[in-house]
Short mmCIF file of C-alpha atoms (C1' of nucleotides) in Angstrom, two decimals:
data_model
loop_
_atom_site.label_atom_id
_atom_site.label_comp_id
_atom_site.label_asym_id
_atom_site.label_seq_id
_atom_site.Cartn_x
_atom_site.Cartn_y
_atom_site.Cartn_z
CA MET E 438 0.00 0.00 0.00
CA GLU E 439 1.11 3.49 -0.66
CA ASP E 440 1.91 6.34 1.68
CA ILE E 441 -0.86 8.86 1.81
CA THR E 442 -0.43 12.39 3.06
CA LYS E 443 -3.42 14.39 4.19
CA SER E 444 -2.01 17.86 4.22
CA SER E 445 -5.26 19.80 4.31
CA ASN E 446 -5.69 19.32 8.05
CA GLN E 447 -2.05 18.83 8.88
CA VAL E 448 -2.53 15.16 9.56
CA GLN E 449 -0.31 12.70 7.85
CA PHE E 450 -1.42 9.13 7.56
CA SER E 451 1.09 6.57 6.51
CA ARG E 452 -0.19 3.30 5.06
CA ARG E 453 1.52 0.03 5.64
CA PRO E 454 0.86 -3.50 4.50
CA ARG E 455 -1.88 -4.98 6.65
CA ASN E 456 0.31 -7.65 8.15
CA GLU E 457 2.95 -5.23 9.30
CA HIS E 458 1.55 -3.97 12.56
CA HIS E 459 3.99 -1.21 13.04
CA VAL E 460 4.53 -0.38 16.68
CA GLU E 461 7.36 1.73 17.89
CA ASP E 462 8.36 2.70 21.38
CA SER E 463 6.72 6.07 21.85
CA GLY E 464 9.20 7.21 24.46
CA ASP E 465 7.03 9.92 25.95
CA LYS E 466 3.72 8.33 26.88
CA ALA E 467 2.19 11.53 28.22
CA HIS E 468 3.02 13.36 25.05
CA THR E 469 1.52 10.54 23.06
CA LEU E 470 -1.73 10.69 24.99
CA LEU E 471 -1.96 14.45 24.69
CA ALA E 472 -1.22 14.38 21.00
CA GLY E 473 -3.76 11.61 20.57
CA LYS E 474 -6.49 13.57 22.29
CA ILE E 475 -5.83 16.77 20.36
CA LEU E 476 -5.81 15.10 16.99
CA TYR E 477 -8.30 12.36 17.79
CA GLU E 478 -11.28 13.56 15.78
CA LYS E 479 -9.49 14.96 12.76
CA ALA E 480 -7.00 12.19 12.42
CA VAL E 481 -9.44 9.32 12.78
CA GLU E 482 -11.76 10.91 10.27
CA ALA E 483 -8.93 11.41 7.82
CA ALA E 484 -7.61 7.92 8.32
CA LEU E 485 -10.99 6.29 8.01
CA HIS E 486 -11.67 8.24 4.91
CA GLN E 487 -8.52 6.81 3.42
CA GLU E 488 -9.44 3.32 4.59
CA PHE E 489 -12.85 3.41 3.02
CA SER E 490 -11.40 4.88 -0.13
CA TYR E 491 -8.94 2.04 -0.22
CA TRP E 492 -11.58 -0.66 0.12
CA ARG E 493 -13.81 1.10 -2.35
CA SER E 494 -11.10 1.16 -4.96
CA GLN E 495 -10.01 -2.34 -4.03
CA PHE E 496 -13.36 -3.97 -4.62
CA HIS E 497 -15.13 -1.61 -6.94
CA SER E 498 -12.91 0.25 -9.28
CA GLU E 499 -15.91 2.22 -10.53
CA GLY E 500 -16.46 3.50 -7.01
CA ASN E 501 -20.16 2.70 -6.74
CA VAL E 502 -20.07 0.64 -3.59
CA ASP E 503 -23.37 -0.17 -1.94
CA GLU E 504 -24.28 -2.30 1.04
CA SER E 505 -24.57 -5.57 -0.79
CA SER E 506 -21.22 -4.95 -2.41
CA MET E 507 -19.70 -4.24 0.96
CA ILE E 508 -21.12 -7.44 2.40
CA HIS E 509 -19.88 -9.29 -0.61
CA ALA E 510 -16.48 -7.73 -0.10
CA LEU E 511 -16.49 -8.77 3.52
CA LYS E 512 -16.86 -12.31 2.34
CA THR E 513 -13.47 -12.31 0.75
CA ALA E 514 -10.93 -14.28 2.61
CA GLU E 515 -8.78 -11.40 3.68
CA LEU E 516 -11.50 -9.41 5.40
CA ARG E 517 -13.49 -12.33 6.67
CA SER E 518 -11.26 -13.26 9.56
CA ALA E 519 -10.85 -9.63 10.57
CA TYR E 520 -14.59 -9.11 10.41
CA CYS E 521 -15.28 -12.15 12.59
CA SER E 522 -12.76 -10.98 15.13
CA SER E 523 -14.47 -7.63 15.25
CA LEU E 524 -17.75 -9.43 15.87
CA ALA E 525 -16.17 -11.06 18.87
CA SER E 526 -15.06 -7.71 20.21
CA SER E 527 -17.32 -5.22 21.91
CA GLY E 528 -17.85 -3.35 18.68
CA THR E 529 -16.58 -0.10 20.12
CA VAL E 530 -13.18 1.45 20.24
CA HIS E 531 -12.18 2.93 23.55
CA GLN E 532 -10.20 6.09 23.64
CA ASP E 533 -7.56 4.28 25.69
CA ALA E 534 -6.89 2.17 22.64
CA LEU E 535 -5.87 5.31 20.88
CA ALA E 536 -2.86 5.60 23.15
CA GLY E 537 -1.49 2.46 21.61
CA ALA E 538 -2.65 3.45 18.19
CA VAL E 539 -0.96 6.82 17.98
CA GLU E 540 2.75 7.23 17.89
CA THR E 541 4.74 10.38 18.18
CA ARG E 542 7.17 11.08 15.44
CA PRO E 543 9.78 13.75 14.87
CA PRO E 544 8.21 17.02 13.70
CA GLY E 545 7.24 16.93 10.09
CA ASP E 546 6.76 13.22 10.03
CA GLY E 547 3.20 13.37 11.34
CA PHE E 548 1.40 10.57 13.07
CA VAL E 549 1.23 6.97 12.09
CA PHE E 550 -1.86 5.06 13.03
CA HIS E 551 -1.63 1.50 14.05
CA GLU E 552 -3.09 -0.46 11.18
CA ARG E 553 -4.94 -2.88 13.40
CA TYR E 554 -6.68 -0.04 15.18
CA LEU E 555 -7.91 1.29 11.86
CA MET E 556 -9.12 -2.08 10.71
CA ASP E 557 -10.94 -2.67 14.00
CA LYS E 558 -12.58 0.72 13.71
CA VAL E 559 -13.66 0.09 10.13
CA HIS E 560 -15.03 -3.33 10.97
CA SER E 561 -16.75 -2.00 14.04
CA MET E 562 -18.54 0.58 11.90
CA VAL E 563 -19.55 -2.10 9.43
CA LEU E 564 -20.82 -4.24 12.29
CA GLN E 565 -23.01 -1.40 13.57
CA GLU E 566 -24.50 -1.05 10.10
CA VAL E 567 -25.14 -4.79 9.83
CA LEU E 568 -26.73 -4.85 13.28
CA LYS E 569 -29.03 -2.01 12.30
CA ASP E 570 -30.07 -3.84 9.13
CA ILE E 571 -30.79 -7.03 11.01
CA GLU E 572 -32.78 -5.22 13.65
CA THR E 573 -34.85 -3.54 10.96
CA ALA E 574 -35.40 -6.82 9.13
CA CYS E 575 -36.45 -8.61 12.34
CA ASN E 576 -38.94 -5.86 13.19
CA LEU E 577 -40.32 -5.82 9.69
CA LEU E 578 -40.54 -9.57 9.17
CA ASN E 579 -41.45 -10.34 12.77
CA ILE E 580 -38.82 -13.04 12.96
CA SER E 581 -36.17 -13.93 15.47
CA PRO E 582 -32.57 -12.90 14.79
CA ASP E 583 -31.68 -16.54 15.38
CA PRO E 584 -32.00 -18.41 12.05
CA LEU E 585 -32.04 -21.74 13.90
CA SER E 586 -35.40 -20.86 15.44
CA TRP E 587 -37.13 -20.10 12.13
CA ASP E 588 -39.92 -22.30 10.87
CA THR E 589 -40.45 -22.68 7.13
CA ARG E 590 -42.61 -19.56 7.02
CA ASP E 591 -39.98 -17.42 8.75
CA ALA E 592 -37.30 -18.84 6.46
CA SER E 593 -39.42 -18.06 3.44
CA LYS E 594 -39.91 -14.45 4.63
CA TRP E 595 -36.19 -14.09 5.13
CA ILE E 596 -35.46 -15.41 1.64
CA PHE E 597 -37.95 -12.94 0.20
CA TRP E 598 -36.39 -10.11 2.22
CA THR E 599 -32.87 -10.99 1.07
CA GLU E 600 -34.04 -11.24 -2.51
CA HIS E 601 -35.59 -7.79 -2.23
CA GLN E 602 -32.68 -6.20 -0.38
CA TYR E 603 -30.05 -7.25 -2.88
CA HIS E 604 -32.18 -7.11 -6.00
CA LEU E 605 -31.64 -10.77 -6.70
CA PRO E 606 -33.52 -12.64 -9.38
CA PRO E 607 -36.69 -14.16 -7.91
CA LEU E 608 -35.71 -17.25 -5.96
CA GLY E 609 -39.20 -18.65 -6.29
CA GLN E 610 -39.56 -22.09 -4.80
CA ALA E 611 -35.83 -22.75 -4.66
CA PHE E 612 -35.78 -22.89 -0.87
CA ALA E 613 -39.45 -23.70 -0.22
CA GLY E 614 -40.03 -26.11 2.63
CA LEU E 615 -36.70 -25.40 4.34
CA ASP E 616 -36.73 -24.06 7.85
CA GLY E 617 -34.00 -21.91 9.35
CA ARG E 618 -32.00 -24.85 10.62
CA ALA E 619 -31.99 -26.44 7.17
CA LEU E 620 -31.04 -23.15 5.51
CA SER E 621 -28.22 -22.64 8.00
CA SER E 622 -26.78 -26.05 7.27
CA LEU E 623 -26.50 -25.46 3.52
CA SER E 624 -23.01 -24.95 2.15
CA GLU E 625 -22.22 -22.20 -0.33
CA GLU E 626 -22.09 -24.80 -3.08
CA GLN E 627 -25.55 -26.03 -2.13
CA PHE E 628 -26.88 -22.47 -2.14
CA CYS E 629 -25.40 -22.02 -5.61
CA GLU E 630 -26.98 -25.24 -6.85
CA MET E 631 -30.42 -24.35 -5.51
CA ALA E 632 -30.49 -20.61 -6.28
CA ILE E 633 -31.01 -18.99 -9.65
CA GLY E 634 -28.13 -17.31 -11.41
CA SER E 635 -25.51 -15.74 -9.19
CA SER E 636 -27.75 -15.38 -6.13
CA GLY E 637 -26.25 -18.33 -4.25
CA PRO E 638 -23.13 -16.67 -2.85
CA THR E 639 -25.06 -13.58 -1.77
CA VAL E 640 -27.79 -15.54 0.02
CA HIS E 641 -25.19 -17.79 1.62
CA ALA E 642 -23.12 -14.78 2.72
CA GLN E 643 -26.21 -13.18 4.23
CA MET E 644 -27.04 -16.36 6.12
CA GLU E 645 -23.50 -16.56 7.46
CA ILE E 646 -23.60 -12.95 8.58
CA TRP E 647 -26.93 -13.47 10.38
CA ARG E 648 -25.62 -16.55 12.12
CA THR E 649 -22.39 -14.84 13.11
CA VAL E 650 -24.14 -11.72 14.34
CA TYR E 651 -26.65 -13.78 16.33
CA HIS E 652 -23.78 -15.68 17.88
CA TYR E 653 -22.20 -12.36 18.78
CA ILE E 654 -25.45 -11.05 20.22
CA SER E 655 -26.04 -14.10 22.35
CA HIS E 656 -22.48 -14.86 23.40
CA GLY E 657 -20.39 -11.86 22.51
CA THR E 658 -20.57 -9.51 25.46
CA LYS E 659 -21.99 -9.43 28.93
CA CYS E 660 -23.91 -6.25 28.28
CA LYS E 661 -25.66 -7.52 25.18
CA ASP E 662 -27.24 -10.76 26.25
CA THR E 663 -30.46 -10.01 24.51
CA TYR E 664 -31.44 -8.82 21.10
CA PRO E 665 -32.04 -6.28 19.81
CA ALA E 666 -29.62 -3.53 20.72
CA SER E 667 -32.90 -1.56 20.81
CA GLN E 668 -31.75 1.44 18.88
CA PRO E 669 -34.62 3.83 18.28
CA ILE E 670 -36.14 3.38 14.85
CA HIS E 671 -35.66 6.20 12.37
CA LEU E 672 -38.56 7.67 10.48
CA TRP E 673 -37.15 6.60 7.12
CA GLN E 674 -36.82 3.03 8.41
CA PHE E 675 -40.40 3.11 9.61
CA LEU E 676 -41.63 4.36 6.23
CA LYS E 677 -39.72 1.59 4.51
CA GLU E 678 -41.22 -0.95 6.87
CA LEU E 679 -44.69 0.13 5.81
CA LEU E 680 -43.72 0.22 2.14
CA LEU E 681 -42.30 -3.29 2.31
CA SER E 682 -45.53 -4.65 3.73
CA PRO E 683 -47.94 -3.73 0.95
CA ASP E 684 -50.41 -6.38 2.05
CA MET E 685 -50.98 -4.46 5.24
CA TYR E 686 -50.21 -0.86 4.41
CA SER E 687 -50.58 -0.17 0.69
CA HIS E 688 -53.79 1.70 1.39
CA LEU E 689 -51.76 4.07 3.61
CA ILE E 690 -48.47 4.34 1.75
CA ARG E 691 -47.25 2.71 -1.45
CA TRP E 692 -44.49 2.71 -4.02
CA LEU E 693 -45.03 4.73 -7.15
CA ASN E 694 -41.66 3.62 -8.48
CA GLN E 695 -39.82 1.23 -6.22
CA GLU E 696 -36.71 1.17 -8.41
CA LYS E 697 -36.33 4.91 -7.97
CA GLY E 698 -37.53 4.84 -4.37
CA ILE E 699 -40.51 7.07 -5.12
CA PHE E 700 -43.46 6.56 -2.82
CA LYS E 701 -46.77 8.19 -2.05
CA ILE E 702 -48.46 8.65 1.29
CA GLU E 703 -52.08 7.82 0.59
CA ASP E 704 -53.44 8.44 4.06
CA SER E 705 -51.31 11.03 5.77
CA ALA E 706 -53.30 11.02 9.00
CA GLN E 707 -53.08 7.25 9.43
CA VAL E 708 -49.37 7.09 8.63
CA ALA E 709 -48.77 9.85 11.17
CA ARG E 710 -50.89 8.01 13.70
CA LEU E 711 -48.87 4.81 13.21
CA TRP E 712 -45.63 6.76 13.54
CA GLY E 713 -46.94 8.36 16.71
CA GLU E 714 -47.85 4.95 18.10
CA ARG E 715 -44.41 3.61 17.30
CA LYS E 716 -42.69 6.54 18.98
CA ASN E 717 -45.23 6.85 21.77
CA ARG E 718 -46.13 10.33 20.62
CA PRO E 719 -49.93 10.50 20.72
CA ALA E 720 -49.93 14.09 19.47
CA MET E 721 -48.14 13.16 16.23
CA ASN E 722 -49.78 14.42 13.06
CA TYR E 723 -48.83 14.73 9.41
CA ASP E 724 -47.64 18.28 9.85
CA LYS E 725 -44.99 17.10 12.33
CA LEU E 726 -44.19 13.93 10.44
CA SER E 727 -43.67 15.85 7.23
CA ARG E 728 -41.39 18.29 9.07
CA SER E 729 -39.27 15.28 10.09
CA ILE E 730 -39.23 14.08 6.50
CA ARG E 731 -38.04 17.50 5.40
CA GLN E 732 -35.17 17.26 7.85
CA TYR E 733 -34.00 14.39 5.63
CA TYR E 734 -33.61 16.71 2.64
CA LYS E 735 -30.40 18.17 4.05
CA LYS E 736 -29.13 14.75 5.07
CA GLY E 737 -29.70 13.31 1.63
CA ILE E 738 -31.96 10.49 2.81
CA ILE E 739 -35.28 11.57 1.32
CA ARG E 740 -36.13 14.29 -1.19
CA LYS E 741 -39.01 15.42 -3.31
CA PRO E 742 -39.06 13.82 -6.75
CA ARG E 743 -38.01 15.93 -9.68
CA ILE E 744 -41.66 16.44 -10.58
CA SER E 745 -43.03 17.42 -7.21
CA GLN E 746 -46.40 16.09 -6.21
CA ARG E 747 -48.27 16.39 -2.97
CA LEU E 748 -47.55 13.56 -0.52
CA VAL E 749 -44.96 12.07 -2.86
CA TYR E 750 -41.36 11.64 -1.74
CA GLN E 751 -38.31 9.79 -2.93
CA PHE E 752 -35.59 7.89 -1.10
CA VAL E 753 -32.27 9.24 -2.30
CA CYS E 754 -30.65 5.78 -2.03
CA PRO E 755 -33.47 3.35 -2.83
CA ARG E 756 -31.33 0.26 -2.11
CA ARG E 757 -30.36 1.26 1.38
"C1'" DG T 353 -58.16 23.58 3.93
"C1'" DA T 354 -54.34 20.66 3.10
"C1'" DT T 355 -49.75 20.48 2.02
"C1'" DC T 356 -45.05 22.30 1.56
"C1'" DA T 357 -40.80 24.65 3.12
"C1'" DG T 358 -37.86 25.86 6.54
"C1'" DG T 359 -36.50 28.57 11.00
"C1'" DA T 360 -36.24 28.09 15.82
"C1'" DA T 361 -36.36 26.01 20.21
"C1'" DG T 362 -37.15 22.06 23.13
"C1'" DC T 363 -36.86 17.22 24.31
"C1'" DT T 364 -34.82 12.66 24.94
"C1'" DA T 365 -31.96 8.61 24.55
"C1'" DT C 588 -25.12 15.20 20.21
"C1'" DA C 589 -28.39 13.25 16.79
"C1'" DG C 590 -32.75 12.78 15.66
"C1'" DC C 591 -36.54 14.02 16.06
"C1'" DT C 592 -40.87 16.91 18.03
"C1'" DT C 593 -43.32 21.00 18.48
"C1'" DC C 594 -44.62 25.39 17.02
"C1'" DC C 595 -44.57 28.78 13.88
"C1'" DT C 596 -44.93 31.88 9.47
"C1'" DG C 597 -45.62 32.24 4.87
"C1'" DA C 598 -46.25 30.18 0.29
"C1'" DT C 599 -48.53 27.07 -2.85
"C1'" DC C 600 -51.91 23.74 -4.51
#
DNA sequence: GATCAGGAAGCTA
DNA sequence: TAGCTTCCTGATC
């Protein structure tokens, strides 16, 4: 890997081959800690930016990485072991760890970040994203995070969800009649044989991630004995939940163009009522809900479609 | 009258 | 501190 210099914020980040965990005697521990604290935010941001850029270019030379691509990338041998080890960790990086991750250097030589620290941080961030996805899926599908506990109906819902999430060709009856335990026991080769086209590796990877994450949830840490991590649901997630259950909610909210993420709220009062119920806000109404939606404009999560219509919005990243 | 847009302040996890 | 929630004014449909 090459050396990268981030001069704009006076932070220099030197890349090293992943297997060379470069640790030098800092000499002045107090100075190291102080330097680490001062540059903590800027330097980590800069370094992570470089890390993500690296993986993006590594796996997708065109640069259009999305979640499924990232998960697919995680499946590669090199990242897999690192990812699993991050699952076994607490998923957070303590500031104390920074002391070992930052080294002082002679002036002008900047700071070198311990490669392992960076990788742990990257994987930790990925883990948080995966956990969020799984929590959302479990809420939406009303299934357990433990694949081994799924009956055939749960397994079928999960297959449908995965198919939808990653825009796979319809899997149809390929896995009909299999419960979660049976699905979990399938090898990648068996997934490939049973699935259509190139879906096998993706479905298999998803199953492995669910199993690994559930193992982490149930055995990983003392403070997370139960699922979910109960993060508060975001409005955009709630809207997607409704949109992905057309049987129940299409009279309230529905896709106008699912590919483009364009949807229409058919019954604004009812959608607001449901949102209020979910958030325990009995005074919720469409005026307030729509204000929250508009907060997403700046964040680039939801926008109005090019041709603006009343009660019609568009997810900026439909596949998220 | 309903919806849209966005400022401002407050609340809560 | 993020992500709303609440309230508001003014514009548009």
